[in-house]
Amino acid sequence: MDRISIRRIDTMAKVEWDHLCAESRAEDLRFLTRLEREYAIGENTSGEQGEALFGACLEDGTLIAVGGITKDSYSDIEETGRIRRFYVSADYRQYGVGARLLAEMIRYAESYYEWLVLFADTERASRFYMAHGFLESADYPFATHFMKI
């Protein structure tokens, strides 16, 4: 797993990620399809200050994981960011790829936010985030977990 790099993705147009979208749809997870649509219509391009899209890539540039950070659009509190559209290819789970990607995203978010929130829609995702310092809570709109950073 040493040959995997975590990097910020400036534009989805430069990244081949159809395989990740297809894989997530096969798992009945539709959030990457939503991300693709949001980018296409300019609704969520992670272009604002404090917003970014990150990817984990193999040495040959193949994207194997993706995750974004945006200002939390469900909150009036400026210091709250939201982890969005986080997905790791099934072939690379349990190897620390997701942990490395999340750690880089949190490092980035520390410059802009005091809090991070997210919505985990599976028990496996909930356990992953809790293992990395997030707490469960129903106190944030449309969020299942939060973290003070």
CSV table of C-alpha atoms in Angstrom, one decimal:
chain,number,residue,atom,x,y,z
A,1,MET,CA,0.0,0.0,0.0
A,2,ASP,CA,3.0,2.3,0.0
A,3,ARG,CA,2.4,3.1,-3.7
A,4,ILE,CA,-0.9,4.8,-3.0
A,5,SER,CA,-0.9,8.6,-2.9
A,6,ILE,CA,-3.5,10.8,-1.4
A,7,ARG,CA,-4.1,14.0,-3.4
A,8,ARG,CA,-6.5,16.8,-3.8
A,9,ILE,CA,-8.5,16.5,-7.0
A,10,ASP,CA,-8.9,19.9,-8.7
A,11,THR,CA,-11.4,18.8,-11.3
A,12,MET,CA,-13.3,15.6,-11.9
A,13,ALA,CA,-12.8,16.1,-15.7
A,14,LYS,CA,-9.2,15.1,-15.2
A,15,VAL,CA,-9.9,11.9,-13.3
A,16,GLU,CA,-11.1,8.6,-14.6
A,17,TRP,CA,-13.6,7.4,-12.0
A,18,ASP,CA,-16.4,5.6,-13.9
A,19,HIS,CA,-15.1,2.3,-12.4
A,20,LEU,CA,-15.7,3.6,-8.9
A,21,CYS,CA,-19.2,4.9,-9.8
A,22,ALA,CA,-20.1,1.5,-11.3
A,23,GLU,CA,-18.7,-0.4,-8.3
A,24,SER,CA,-20.6,1.8,-5.8
A,25,ARG,CA,-23.9,1.3,-7.8
A,26,ALA,CA,-23.3,-2.4,-7.7
A,27,GLU,CA,-23.2,-2.1,-3.9
A,28,ASP,CA,-26.5,-0.1,-4.1
A,29,LEU,CA,-24.6,3.0,-2.9
A,30,ARG,CA,-25.7,6.0,-5.1
A,31,PHE,CA,-23.7,8.8,-3.6
A,32,LEU,CA,-20.9,8.8,-6.2
A,33,THR,CA,-23.5,9.0,-9.0
A,34,ARG,CA,-24.9,12.0,-7.1
A,35,LEU,CA,-21.4,13.5,-6.9
A,36,GLU,CA,-20.9,13.0,-10.6
A,37,ARG,CA,-24.2,14.7,-11.3
A,38,GLU,CA,-23.5,17.6,-8.9
A,39,TYR,CA,-20.1,18.2,-10.6
A,40,ALA,CA,-21.7,18.1,-14.0
A,41,ILE,CA,-24.3,20.8,-13.2
A,42,GLY,CA,-22.0,22.9,-11.1
A,43,GLU,CA,-23.9,22.3,-7.8
A,44,ASN,CA,-21.0,20.9,-5.8
A,45,THR,CA,-17.6,21.5,-7.3
A,46,SER,CA,-15.7,21.8,-4.0
A,47,GLY,CA,-14.5,25.1,-5.3
A,48,GLU,CA,-15.3,27.3,-2.4
A,49,GLN,CA,-12.7,28.1,0.3
A,50,GLY,CA,-12.6,25.3,2.8
A,51,GLU,CA,-14.0,22.8,0.2
A,52,ALA,CA,-12.0,20.1,-1.5
A,53,LEU,CA,-12.3,16.7,-3.2
A,54,PHE,CA,-9.6,14.2,-2.4
A,55,GLY,CA,-8.6,10.9,-4.0
A,56,ALA,CA,-6.4,7.9,-3.3
A,57,CYS,CA,-4.6,6.8,-6.4
A,58,LEU,CA,-2.4,3.9,-7.4
A,59,GLU,CA,1.0,4.6,-8.9
A,60,ASP,CA,-0.5,4.5,-12.4
A,61,GLY,CA,-3.1,7.1,-11.5
A,62,THR,CA,-6.0,4.8,-11.0
A,63,LEU,CA,-8.5,6.3,-8.5
A,64,ILE,CA,-9.3,3.8,-5.8
A,65,ALA,CA,-11.0,6.0,-3.2
A,66,VAL,CA,-12.6,9.4,-3.1
A,67,GLY,CA,-14.0,11.8,-0.5
A,68,GLY,CA,-15.0,15.4,-0.2
A,69,ILE,CA,-15.3,18.2,2.3
A,70,THR,CA,-17.7,21.1,2.0
A,71,LYS,CA,-19.2,23.7,4.3
A,72,ASP,CA,-22.1,22.1,6.0
A,73,SER,CA,-25.0,23.4,4.0
A,74,TYR,CA,-27.5,22.2,6.7
A,75,SER,CA,-25.9,24.4,9.4
A,76,ASP,CA,-25.8,28.1,10.0
A,77,ILE,CA,-22.6,27.7,11.9
A,78,GLU,CA,-19.7,28.7,9.6
A,79,GLU,CA,-17.2,26.6,11.5
A,80,THR,CA,-18.9,23.3,10.6
A,81,GLY,CA,-17.6,21.3,7.6
A,82,ARG,CA,-19.2,18.1,6.2
A,83,ILE,CA,-17.5,14.9,5.0
A,84,ARG,CA,-19.3,13.9,1.8
A,85,ARG,CA,-19.2,11.2,-0.8
A,86,PHE,CA,-16.6,9.1,0.9
A,87,TYR,CA,-16.0,5.8,-0.9
A,88,VAL,CA,-13.2,3.2,-1.0
A,89,SER,CA,-13.0,0.5,-3.7
A,90,ALA,CA,-13.9,-2.9,-2.2
A,91,ASP,CA,-10.5,-4.3,-3.4
A,92,TYR,CA,-8.7,-1.8,-1.2
A,93,ARG,CA,-10.7,-1.9,2.0
A,94,GLN,CA,-9.0,-3.2,5.2
A,95,TYR,CA,-5.6,-2.0,4.0
A,96,GLY,CA,-5.7,1.5,5.5
A,97,VAL,CA,-6.6,3.4,2.4
A,98,GLY,CA,-9.7,4.9,3.9
A,99,ALA,CA,-7.9,5.8,7.1
A,100,ARG,CA,-5.2,7.6,5.1
A,101,LEU,CA,-7.7,9.4,2.9
A,102,LEU,CA,-9.8,10.5,5.9
A,103,ALA,CA,-6.7,11.6,7.9
A,104,GLU,CA,-5.7,13.9,4.9
A,105,MET,CA,-9.2,15.3,4.7
A,106,ILE,CA,-9.2,16.1,8.4
A,107,ARG,CA,-5.8,17.8,8.2
A,108,TYR,CA,-7.1,20.0,5.4
A,109,ALA,CA,-10.4,20.7,7.3
A,110,GLU,CA,-8.5,21.9,10.4
A,111,SER,CA,-7.5,25.1,8.6
A,112,TYR,CA,-11.2,26.0,8.0
A,113,TYR,CA,-13.5,24.4,10.5
A,114,GLU,CA,-13.9,23.6,14.2
A,115,TRP,CA,-16.3,20.8,13.6
A,116,LEU,CA,-16.9,18.1,11.1
A,117,VAL,CA,-20.1,16.2,10.5
A,118,LEU,CA,-21.2,13.4,8.2
A,119,PHE,CA,-24.0,11.1,7.5
A,120,ALA,CA,-23.1,7.4,7.6
A,121,ASP,CA,-25.9,5.3,6.1
A,122,THR,CA,-24.4,1.8,6.9
A,123,GLU,CA,-23.3,0.2,10.1
A,124,ARG,CA,-19.9,-0.5,8.6
A,125,ALA,CA,-19.4,3.2,7.7
A,126,SER,CA,-20.5,4.1,11.2
A,127,ARG,CA,-17.9,1.8,12.8
A,128,PHE,CA,-15.2,3.2,10.4
A,129,TYR,CA,-15.9,6.8,11.4
A,130,MET,CA,-16.1,6.0,15.1
A,131,ALA,CA,-12.8,4.1,14.9
A,132,HIS,CA,-11.3,7.4,13.6
A,133,GLY,CA,-12.6,9.7,16.3
A,134,PHE,CA,-16.1,10.6,15.2
A,135,LEU,CA,-18.9,10.4,17.7
A,136,GLU,CA,-22.5,9.4,17.0
A,137,SER,CA,-25.1,12.2,17.5
A,138,ALA,CA,-28.5,13.3,16.4
A,139,ASP,CA,-27.8,16.9,17.3
A,140,TYR,CA,-26.7,18.0,13.8
A,141,PRO,CA,-29.2,18.3,11.0
A,142,PHE,CA,-28.9,15.4,8.5
A,143,ALA,CA,-25.8,14.0,10.2
A,144,THR,CA,-25.2,10.9,12.2
A,145,HIS,CA,-21.6,11.6,13.4
A,146,PHE,CA,-19.5,14.6,14.4
A,147,MET,CA,-15.9,15.4,15.4
A,148,LYS,CA,-14.4,18.5,17.1
A,149,ILE,CA,-11.1,19.2,15.2
